[in-house]
Amino acid sequence: MTYATYKPNPKLDLILERVVDVPRELVWKAWTTPEYLMKWFTPEPWKTVDCELDLRPGGLFRSVMRSPEGDEHENIGCYLEVVENERLVWTDALEQGYRPTNKPSDCLVDFYFTAIISLEPHKNGTKYKVIALHGNEEGRKKHEEMGFHDGWGKALEQLVAFVKTL
């Protein structure tokens, strides 16, 4: 299976799709350059304070978010697919090298998900699509109730505002 042809399951998946008025090459750079990702990735007032990216299947996707109260939360995942300027796929169910994850008890979320970020050229910039795949309906519902659409939407707005400064 390739993630390019994945058909979302409405019972298990969440989708955010927008057209943004910036070139997909800049969206790609925002997702794949650690110092850029730290500027937009976490919806304000939260901040991303550290980031490590190893852009290859099996490579590390790691970020550290800081809450407004100063609490830090590390998120570790593994890239499954990296297609330059087109698609990033990673999961928090695996760590670097495809090692299964053990979520710490103080983790912000108690479910795993896989993210598919797709970028397509569009006459007005970039067609941007996120699909968050969940293992069960409970995980999907929790992710949606946590604010998936608002949070990922706000992060995308921050990404667009940031890349317009480049």
C-alpha positions as CSV (number, residue, x, y, z in Angstrom):
1,M,0.0,0.0,0.0
2,T,1.1,3.5,-0.7
3,Y,-0.3,6.3,1.5
4,A,-1.0,8.3,-1.7
5,T,-4.0,6.1,-2.4
6,Y,-5.3,5.7,1.2
7,K,-9.1,6.0,1.4
8,P,-10.1,7.5,4.7
9,N,-12.5,5.6,7.0
10,P,-14.9,8.1,8.6
11,K,-15.3,6.0,11.7
12,L,-11.6,6.0,12.4
13,D,-10.0,9.0,10.6
14,L,-10.1,12.7,11.0
15,I,-9.4,15.0,8.0
16,L,-8.4,18.6,7.6
17,E,-8.2,19.9,4.1
18,R,-7.5,23.5,2.9
19,V,-6.0,25.4,0.0
20,V,-3.3,27.8,1.3
21,D,-1.9,30.7,-0.7
22,V,1.8,29.7,-0.4
23,P,3.9,27.3,-2.7
24,R,4.1,23.7,-1.6
25,E,7.9,23.9,-1.6
26,L,7.7,26.4,1.3
27,V,5.1,24.3,3.1
28,W,7.4,21.3,2.7
29,K,10.3,23.3,4.1
30,A,8.2,24.4,7.1
31,W,7.5,20.7,7.8
32,T,11.0,19.4,7.3
33,T,13.3,22.1,8.7
34,P,13.5,21.8,12.5
35,E,14.1,25.5,13.2
36,Y,11.1,26.3,11.0
37,L,8.8,23.7,12.5
38,M,9.5,25.1,15.9
39,K,8.1,28.5,14.9
40,W,4.6,27.3,13.9
41,F,3.9,23.7,14.8
42,T,2.1,24.0,18.2
43,P,-1.1,26.1,18.3
44,E,-0.5,29.2,20.4
45,P,-0.3,29.9,23.3
46,W,1.6,26.6,23.4
47,K,5.1,26.6,21.9
48,T,7.4,24.0,20.3
49,V,10.7,24.3,22.1
50,D,12.7,21.5,20.6
51,C,12.5,19.4,17.5
52,E,14.5,16.6,15.8
53,L,13.7,15.3,12.3
54,D,15.3,12.4,10.5
55,L,13.6,12.5,7.1
56,R,13.6,8.9,6.0
57,P,11.4,5.9,6.5
58,G,12.2,4.6,10.0
59,G,13.6,8.1,11.0
60,L,12.8,10.0,14.1
61,F,10.0,12.7,14.3
62,R,10.4,14.3,17.7
63,S,9.0,17.5,19.2
64,V,8.8,19.0,22.6
65,M,5.8,21.2,23.4
66,R,5.6,23.7,26.3
67,S,2.3,24.6,27.8
68,P,1.5,28.2,28.9
69,E,2.1,27.0,32.5
70,G,5.7,25.8,31.5
71,D,5.0,22.1,31.4
72,E,6.9,20.3,28.7
73,H,5.6,17.3,26.7
74,E,7.8,15.3,24.4
75,N,6.2,13.6,21.4
76,I,8.2,10.9,19.6
77,G,7.2,9.2,16.4
78,C,8.6,7.4,13.3
79,Y,8.4,8.4,9.7
80,L,6.8,5.8,7.5
81,E,7.0,7.6,4.2
82,V,8.8,10.7,3.0
83,V,8.1,12.0,-0.6
84,E,9.7,15.4,-1.1
85,N,7.2,18.2,-1.7
86,E,4.3,15.7,-1.7
87,R,3.8,13.6,1.4
88,L,5.0,13.0,5.0
89,V,3.6,10.1,6.9
90,W,4.5,9.3,10.5
91,T,3.1,7.6,13.5
92,D,3.5,7.9,17.3
93,A,2.9,4.1,17.6
94,L,6.5,3.6,16.6
95,E,9.8,5.2,17.6
96,Q,12.9,5.6,15.4
97,G,13.8,2.4,13.6
98,Y,10.2,1.1,13.8
99,R,10.6,0.2,17.5
100,P,7.1,0.0,19.2
101,T,6.4,2.9,21.5
102,N,5.6,2.7,25.2
103,K,3.7,5.9,26.0
104,P,4.6,7.4,29.3
105,S,1.8,7.7,31.9
106,D,2.1,11.5,31.9
107,C,1.5,11.7,28.1
108,L,-1.1,14.2,26.9
109,V,-2.9,11.6,24.8
110,D,-3.6,7.9,25.6
111,F,-4.1,6.8,22.0
112,Y,-1.8,6.3,19.0
113,F,-2.4,7.8,15.5
114,T,-0.7,8.0,12.1
115,A,-0.6,11.3,10.3
116,I,-0.6,11.6,6.5
117,I,0.3,15.1,5.3
118,S,-0.3,15.6,1.6
119,L,0.7,18.6,-0.5
120,E,-0.6,19.1,-4.0
121,P,0.0,22.1,-6.4
122,H,-3.1,24.3,-6.7
123,K,-3.7,27.3,-8.9
124,N,-4.0,29.4,-5.7
125,G,-1.0,27.8,-3.9
126,T,-1.1,24.4,-2.2
127,K,-3.8,21.9,-1.5
128,Y,-3.0,20.8,2.0
129,K,-4.5,17.7,3.5
130,V,-4.0,16.0,6.8
131,I,-5.5,12.6,7.6
132,A,-5.2,11.3,11.2
133,L,-5.7,7.6,11.3
134,H,-6.8,6.0,14.5
135,G,-6.9,2.3,15.6
136,N,-10.4,2.5,17.0
137,E,-13.4,4.8,17.3
138,E,-12.6,5.8,20.8
139,G,-9.2,7.2,19.8
140,R,-10.7,9.1,16.9
141,K,-13.3,10.6,19.2
142,K,-10.8,11.6,21.9
143,H,-8.6,13.2,19.2
144,E,-11.5,15.1,17.8
145,E,-12.7,16.2,21.3
146,M,-9.1,17.4,22.1
147,G,-9.6,19.9,19.3
148,F,-8.1,18.2,16.2
149,H,-9.7,20.5,13.7
150,D,-9.2,23.7,15.6
151,G,-5.6,22.9,16.7
152,W,-4.4,21.6,13.3
153,G,-6.2,24.4,11.6
154,K,-4.6,27.0,13.8
155,A,-1.2,25.4,13.3
156,L,-1.7,25.6,9.6
157,E,-2.6,29.3,9.8
158,Q,0.6,29.8,11.8
159,L,2.6,27.8,9.2
160,V,1.2,30.0,6.3
161,A,2.0,33.2,8.3
162,F,5.5,32.0,9.0
163,V,6.4,30.9,5.4
164,K,5.2,34.3,4.1
165,T,8.1,35.8,6.1
166,L,10.7,33.7,4.3
